[in-house]
Each structure stands twice: as structure tokens, then as C-alpha cells.
JSON list of C-alpha atoms in Angstrom, two decimals:
[
{"chain": "A", "resi": 1, "resn": "MET", "atom": "CA", "xyz": [94.64, 67.98, 116.91]},
{"chain": "A", "resi": 2, "resn": "VAL", "atom": "CA", "xyz": [92.85, 66.75, 113.01]},
{"chain": "A", "resi": 3, "resn": "LYS", "atom": "CA", "xyz": [91.78, 64.02, 114.04]},
{"chain": "A", "resi": 4, "resn": "ILE", "atom": "CA", "xyz": [89.69, 64.80, 117.36]},
{"chain": "A", "resi": 5, "resn": "VAL", "atom": "CA", "xyz": [88.68, 67.94, 115.16]},
{"chain": "A", "resi": 6, "resn": "ASN", "atom": "CA", "xyz": [87.31, 65.97, 112.52]},
{"chain": "A", "resi": 7, "resn": "ASN", "atom": "CA", "xyz": [86.01, 62.74, 114.48]},
{"chain": "A", "resi": 8, "resn": "MET", "atom": "CA", "xyz": [83.56, 65.87, 116.51]},
{"chain": "A", "resi": 9, "resn": "MET", "atom": "CA", "xyz": [82.64, 67.42, 113.66]},
{"chain": "A", "resi": 10, "resn": "SER", "atom": "CA", "xyz": [81.50, 64.13, 112.41]},
{"chain": "A", "resi": 11, "resn": "MET", "atom": "CA", "xyz": [80.53, 62.92, 114.76]},
{"chain": "A", "resi": 12, "resn": "GLY", "atom": "CA", "xyz": [77.82, 66.28, 115.68]},
{"chain": "A", "resi": 13, "resn": "ASN", "atom": "CA", "xyz": [76.71, 65.75, 111.98]},
{"chain": "A", "resi": 14, "resn": "VAL", "atom": "CA", "xyz": [76.26, 62.28, 112.42]},
{"chain": "A", "resi": 15, "resn": "LEU", "atom": "CA", "xyz": [73.90, 63.42, 115.79]},
{"chain": "A", "resi": 16, "resn": "VAL", "atom": "CA", "xyz": [72.25, 66.29, 113.40]},
{"chain": "A", "resi": 17, "resn": "ALA", "atom": "CA", "xyz": [70.99, 63.97, 110.03]},
{"chain": "A", "resi": 18, "resn": "ALA", "atom": "CA", "xyz": [70.13, 61.42, 112.91]},
{"chain": "A", "resi": 19, "resn": "GLU", "atom": "CA", "xyz": [67.38, 63.65, 114.62]},
{"chain": "A", "resi": 20, "resn": "SER", "atom": "CA", "xyz": [66.11, 66.15, 111.30]},
{"chain": "A", "resi": 21, "resn": "PHE", "atom": "CA", "xyz": [65.83, 62.11, 109.81]},
{"chain": "A", "resi": 22, "resn": "ALA", "atom": "CA", "xyz": [63.65, 60.79, 112.58]},
{"chain": "A", "resi": 23, "resn": "LEU", "atom": "CA", "xyz": [61.90, 63.84, 112.15]},
{"chain": "A", "resi": 24, "resn": "GLY", "atom": "CA", "xyz": [60.55, 63.60, 108.69]},
{"chain": "A", "resi": 25, "resn": "THR", "atom": "CA", "xyz": [59.95, 59.85, 108.90]},
{"chain": "A", "resi": 26, "resn": "ALA", "atom": "CA", "xyz": [57.95, 61.06, 111.88]},
{"chain": "A", "resi": 27, "resn": "ALA", "atom": "CA", "xyz": [56.45, 63.35, 109.54]},
{"chain": "A", "resi": 28, "resn": "GLY", "atom": "CA", "xyz": [55.75, 61.10, 106.83]},
{"chain": "A", "resi": 29, "resn": "VAL", "atom": "CA", "xyz": [57.98, 60.88, 104.73]},
{"chain": "A", "resi": 30, "resn": "ASP", "atom": "CA", "xyz": [59.12, 57.87, 102.88]},
{"chain": "A", "resi": 31, "resn": "ALA", "atom": "CA", "xyz": [62.23, 57.14, 104.24]},
{"chain": "A", "resi": 32, "resn": "GLN", "atom": "CA", "xyz": [63.62, 55.62, 100.97]},
{"chain": "A", "resi": 33, "resn": "ILE", "atom": "CA", "xyz": [63.25, 59.21, 98.70]},
{"chain": "A", "resi": 34, "resn": "LEU", "atom": "CA", "xyz": [64.06, 61.64, 102.75]},
{"chain": "A", "resi": 35, "resn": "TYR", "atom": "CA", "xyz": [68.06, 59.77, 102.24]},
{"chain": "A", "resi": 36, "resn": "ASP", "atom": "CA", "xyz": [67.52, 60.03, 97.66]},
{"chain": "A", "resi": 37, "resn": "VAL", "atom": "CA", "xyz": [66.68, 63.63, 98.39]},
{"chain": "A", "resi": 38, "resn": "ILE", "atom": "CA", "xyz": [69.37, 64.33, 101.39]},
{"chain": "A", "resi": 39, "resn": "ALA", "atom": "CA", "xyz": [72.60, 62.29, 99.66]},
{"chain": "A", "resi": 40, "resn": "ASN", "atom": "CA", "xyz": [72.18, 64.97, 97.09]},
{"chain": "A", "resi": 41, "resn": "SER", "atom": "CA", "xyz": [71.42, 68.06, 98.81]},
{"chain": "A", "resi": 42, "resn": "GLY", "atom": "CA", "xyz": [73.09, 70.19, 101.08]},
{"chain": "A", "resi": 43, "resn": "GLY", "atom": "CA", "xyz": [72.30, 68.21, 104.21]},
{"chain": "A", "resi": 44, "resn": "ARG", "atom": "CA", "xyz": [74.31, 65.58, 102.85]},
{"chain": "A", "resi": 45, "resn": "SER", "atom": "CA", "xyz": [77.30, 64.32, 104.46]},
{"chain": "A", "resi": 46, "resn": "HIS", "atom": "CA", "xyz": [80.68, 61.35, 104.01]},
{"chain": "A", "resi": 47, "resn": "HIS", "atom": "CA", "xyz": [78.91, 59.50, 107.31]},
{"chain": "A", "resi": 48, "resn": "PHE", "atom": "CA", "xyz": [75.46, 60.14, 105.94]},
{"chain": "A", "resi": 49, "resn": "THR", "atom": "CA", "xyz": [75.95, 58.05, 102.15]},
{"chain": "A", "resi": 50, "resn": "LYS", "atom": "CA", "xyz": [77.64, 55.74, 104.20]},
{"chain": "A", "resi": 51, "resn": "ARG", "atom": "CA", "xyz": [76.06, 54.81, 106.95]},
{"chain": "A", "resi": 52, "resn": "PHE", "atom": "CA", "xyz": [72.18, 56.33, 106.45]},
{"chain": "A", "resi": 53, "resn": "PRO", "atom": "CA", "xyz": [72.05, 53.32, 103.88]},
{"chain": "A", "resi": 54, "resn": "ASN", "atom": "CA", "xyz": [72.87, 50.64, 106.77]},
{"chain": "A", "resi": 55, "resn": "ALA", "atom": "CA", "xyz": [70.66, 52.33, 108.74]},
{"chain": "A", "resi": 56, "resn": "LEU", "atom": "CA", "xyz": [67.81, 51.95, 107.12]},
{"chain": "A", "resi": 57, "resn": "LYS", "atom": "CA", "xyz": [67.81, 47.95, 107.02]},
{"chain": "A", "resi": 58, "resn": "GLY", "atom": "CA", "xyz": [68.35, 48.25, 110.41]},
{"chain": "A", "resi": 59, "resn": "ASN", "atom": "CA", "xyz": [71.83, 47.47, 110.06]},
{"chain": "A", "resi": 60, "resn": "PHE", "atom": "CA", "xyz": [73.69, 48.85, 113.64]},
{"chain": "A", "resi": 61, "resn": "ALA", "atom": "CA", "xyz": [77.22, 46.88, 113.18]},
{"chain": "A", "resi": 62, "resn": "PRO", "atom": "CA", "xyz": [79.72, 48.50, 114.53]},
{"chain": "A", "resi": 63, "resn": "GLY", "atom": "CA", "xyz": [81.78, 50.15, 111.73]},
{"chain": "A", "resi": 64, "resn": "PHE", "atom": "CA", "xyz": [82.30, 53.10, 114.51]},
{"chain": "A", "resi": 65, "resn": "LYS", "atom": "CA", "xyz": [81.44, 51.98, 116.96]},
{"chain": "A", "resi": 66, "resn": "MET", "atom": "CA", "xyz": [79.04, 54.68, 120.04]},
{"chain": "A", "resi": 67, "resn": "GLU", "atom": "CA", "xyz": [81.23, 54.85, 122.70]},
{"chain": "A", "resi": 68, "resn": "LEU", "atom": "CA", "xyz": [84.75, 55.66, 120.73]},
{"chain": "A", "resi": 69, "resn": "GLY", "atom": "CA", "xyz": [82.80, 58.40, 118.88]},
{"chain": "A", "resi": 70, "resn": "GLU", "atom": "CA", "xyz": [81.54, 59.58, 122.55]},
{"chain": "A", "resi": 71, "resn": "LYS", "atom": "CA", "xyz": [85.93, 58.95, 123.65]},
{"chain": "A", "resi": 72, "resn": "ASP", "atom": "CA", "xyz": [86.35, 61.40, 120.49]},
{"chain": "A", "resi": 73, "resn": "LEU", "atom": "CA", "xyz": [83.77, 63.67, 121.75]},
{"chain": "A", "resi": 74, "resn": "ALA", "atom": "CA", "xyz": [85.36, 64.31, 124.92]},
{"chain": "A", "resi": 75, "resn": "LEU", "atom": "CA", "xyz": [88.64, 64.44, 123.60]},
{"chain": "A", "resi": 76, "resn": "GLY", "atom": "CA", "xyz": [87.94, 67.61, 121.46]},
{"chain": "A", "resi": 77, "resn": "ILE", "atom": "CA", "xyz": [86.17, 69.32, 124.50]},
{"chain": "A", "resi": 78, "resn": "GLU", "atom": "CA", "xyz": [89.20, 68.75, 127.00]},
{"chain": "A", "resi": 79, "resn": "LEU", "atom": "CA", "xyz": [91.24, 69.97, 124.18]},
{"chain": "A", "resi": 80, "resn": "GLY", "atom": "CA", "xyz": [88.67, 73.00, 123.85]},
{"chain": "A", "resi": 81, "resn": "ARG", "atom": "CA", "xyz": [89.13, 73.02, 128.31]},
{"chain": "A", "resi": 82, "resn": "THR", "atom": "CA", "xyz": [92.92, 73.04, 127.53]},
{"chain": "A", "resi": 83, "resn": "LEU", "atom": "CA", "xyz": [92.90, 76.01, 125.21]},
{"chain": "A", "resi": 84, "resn": "HIS", "atom": "CA", "xyz": [90.54, 78.15, 127.50]},
{"chain": "A", "resi": 85, "resn": "GLN", "atom": "CA", "xyz": [87.62, 77.52, 123.57]},
{"chain": "A", "resi": 86, "resn": "PRO", "atom": "CA", "xyz": [84.23, 77.37, 124.63]},
{"chain": "A", "resi": 87, "resn": "THR", "atom": "CA", "xyz": [82.66, 73.66, 122.85]},
{"chain": "A", "resi": 88, "resn": "PRO", "atom": "CA", "xyz": [78.99, 73.95, 123.91]},
{"chain": "A", "resi": 89, "resn": "ALA", "atom": "CA", "xyz": [77.97, 72.30, 120.66]},
{"chain": "A", "resi": 90, "resn": "ALA", "atom": "CA", "xyz": [80.00, 69.03, 121.34]},
{"chain": "A", "resi": 91, "resn": "SER", "atom": "CA", "xyz": [79.43, 69.32, 124.91]},
{"chain": "A", "resi": 92, "resn": "ALA", "atom": "CA", "xyz": [75.64, 68.18, 123.69]},
{"chain": "A", "resi": 93, "resn": "VAL", "atom": "CA", "xyz": [76.81, 66.44, 121.80]},
{"chain": "A", "resi": 94, "resn": "ARG", "atom": "CA", "xyz": [78.71, 64.61, 123.63]},
{"chain": "A", "resi": 95, "resn": "GLU", "atom": "CA", "xyz": [75.96, 64.02, 126.40]},
{"chain": "A", "resi": 96, "resn": "MET", "atom": "CA", "xyz": [72.78, 62.97, 122.67]},
{"chain": "A", "resi": 97, "resn": "PHE", "atom": "CA", "xyz": [75.82, 59.97, 122.75]},
{"chain": "A", "resi": 98, "resn": "SER", "atom": "CA", "xyz": [76.10, 59.17, 127.03]},
{"chain": "A", "resi": 99, "resn": "VAL", "atom": "CA", "xyz": [72.01, 58.58, 126.56]},
{"chain": "A", "resi": 100, "resn": "ALA", "atom": "CA", "xyz": [71.84, 56.83, 123.23]},
{"chain": "A", "resi": 101, "resn": "MET", "atom": "CA", "xyz": [74.37, 54.90, 125.05]},
{"chain": "A", "resi": 102, "resn": "ALA", "atom": "CA", "xyz": [72.74, 54.71, 128.39]},
{"chain": "A", "resi": 103, "resn": "GLU", "atom": "CA", "xyz": [69.75, 53.58, 126.21]},
{"chain": "A", "resi": 104, "resn": "GLY", "atom": "CA", "xyz": [71.14, 50.46, 125.05]},
{"chain": "A", "resi": 105, "resn": "TYR", "atom": "CA", "xyz": [72.95, 50.81, 122.05]},
{"chain": "A", "resi": 106, "resn": "ARG", "atom": "CA", "xyz": [76.69, 50.59, 124.06]},
{"chain": "A", "resi": 107, "resn": "GLY", "atom": "CA", "xyz": [79.37, 48.67, 120.99]},
{"chain": "A", "resi": 108, "resn": "GLN", "atom": "CA", "xyz": [76.90, 50.13, 118.38]},
{"chain": "A", "resi": 109, "resn": "ASP", "atom": "CA", "xyz": [77.44, 51.57, 115.23]},
{"chain": "A", "resi": 110, "resn": "ILE", "atom": "CA", "xyz": [77.26, 55.56, 115.07]},
{"chain": "A", "resi": 111, "resn": "VAL", "atom": "CA", "xyz": [73.78, 55.56, 112.73]},
{"chain": "A", "resi": 112, "resn": "ALA", "atom": "CA", "xyz": [72.03, 53.70, 115.96]},
{"chain": "A", "resi": 113, "resn": "LEU", "atom": "CA", "xyz": [71.80, 56.92, 117.47]},
{"chain": "A", "resi": 114, "resn": "LEU", "atom": "CA", "xyz": [69.06, 57.38, 114.00]},
{"chain": "A", "resi": 115, "resn": "ASP", "atom": "CA", "xyz": [66.96, 53.73, 115.96]},
{"chain": "A", "resi": 116, "resn": "MET", "atom": "CA", "xyz": [67.24, 55.81, 119.03]},
{"chain": "A", "resi": 117, "resn": "TYR", "atom": "CA", "xyz": [65.26, 58.69, 118.07]},
{"chain": "A", "resi": 118, "resn": "ASN", "atom": "CA", "xyz": [62.33, 56.76, 116.30]},
{"chain": "A", "resi": 119, "resn": "LYS", "atom": "CA", "xyz": [62.04, 54.83, 118.83]},
{"chain": "A", "resi": 120, "resn": "TRP", "atom": "CA", "xyz": [61.31, 57.90, 121.27]},
{"chain": "A", "resi": 121, "resn": "ALA", "atom": "CA", "xyz": [58.75, 58.96, 117.55]},
{"chain": "A", "resi": 122, "resn": "GLU", "atom": "CA", "xyz": [57.51, 56.11, 117.99]},
{"chain": "A", "resi": 123, "resn": "LYS", "atom": "CA", "xyz": [56.60, 56.47, 122.15]},
{"chain": "A", "resi": 124, "resn": "VAL", "atom": "CA", "xyz": [55.08, 59.65, 121.57]},
{"chain": "A", "resi": 125, "resn": "LYS", "atom": "CA", "xyz": [52.33, 58.36, 118.52]},
{"chain": "A", "resi": 126, "resn": "ALA", "atom": "CA", "xyz": [51.68, 55.45, 120.88]}
]
């Protein structure tokens, strides 16, 4: 149970970090400066400091694959259903992991969510 809950929280954190980070860079903040500030501020997390340096280098080699994150989210949501405990935030996070896989990020690290958001930002600018 602890693993399911931990991974559910971790996937949510990575998703929000990717979305927020992409927003910051789309607003013109230098990616390295943004990383350095967040890594020493309230937005910091284990996955942020561990995975985002790879993302900044464009390295999305799997340490924890996108589909494993989606699977763990599904397990957490199913646990919630079993206990009659709603999990609407986890359901939204799972949907975004499904979107990422549909966009071609299957087999890549979960931090590839940042690349997905960055590509969306590029399309908006075009």
C-alpha cells in the first residue's frame, strides 16, 4: 500500500513540476536558472532534483518508464475505488500520462512529460 501511495504522489509531483517548469521557460526564464531556484525552493522534490537535470540535457532514457507511472496511478485509483475513496487528482494525472504515451513518450522516463509540455509551448508560439 505504501508503494502505491508513494508512487501516486510522485507521479503527480512530476506532472505538476513539468507543467510548471514548461510555463516558466515559455515565459522566458532561463531553464538552468529556473532549475537552480526551484531546486532550492518550495517546489523542490526528490524527482525534481534527480530527473530534471537529465531533462535539461534532453535525456529521457528510462529510469522509470512512462508506462510504469501510468500503471502505478491505475493501481492507486483502483485502490481508491475499492475503499470508496475518490481519487480525482490521481485520475487527472493518469490521463496526462496516457496523453504522453499517445504522443509518443512510451518507453521514455517520466520526466519526458517536460518535453511534451515544451513541444506544446512551441506549437503555440508558431
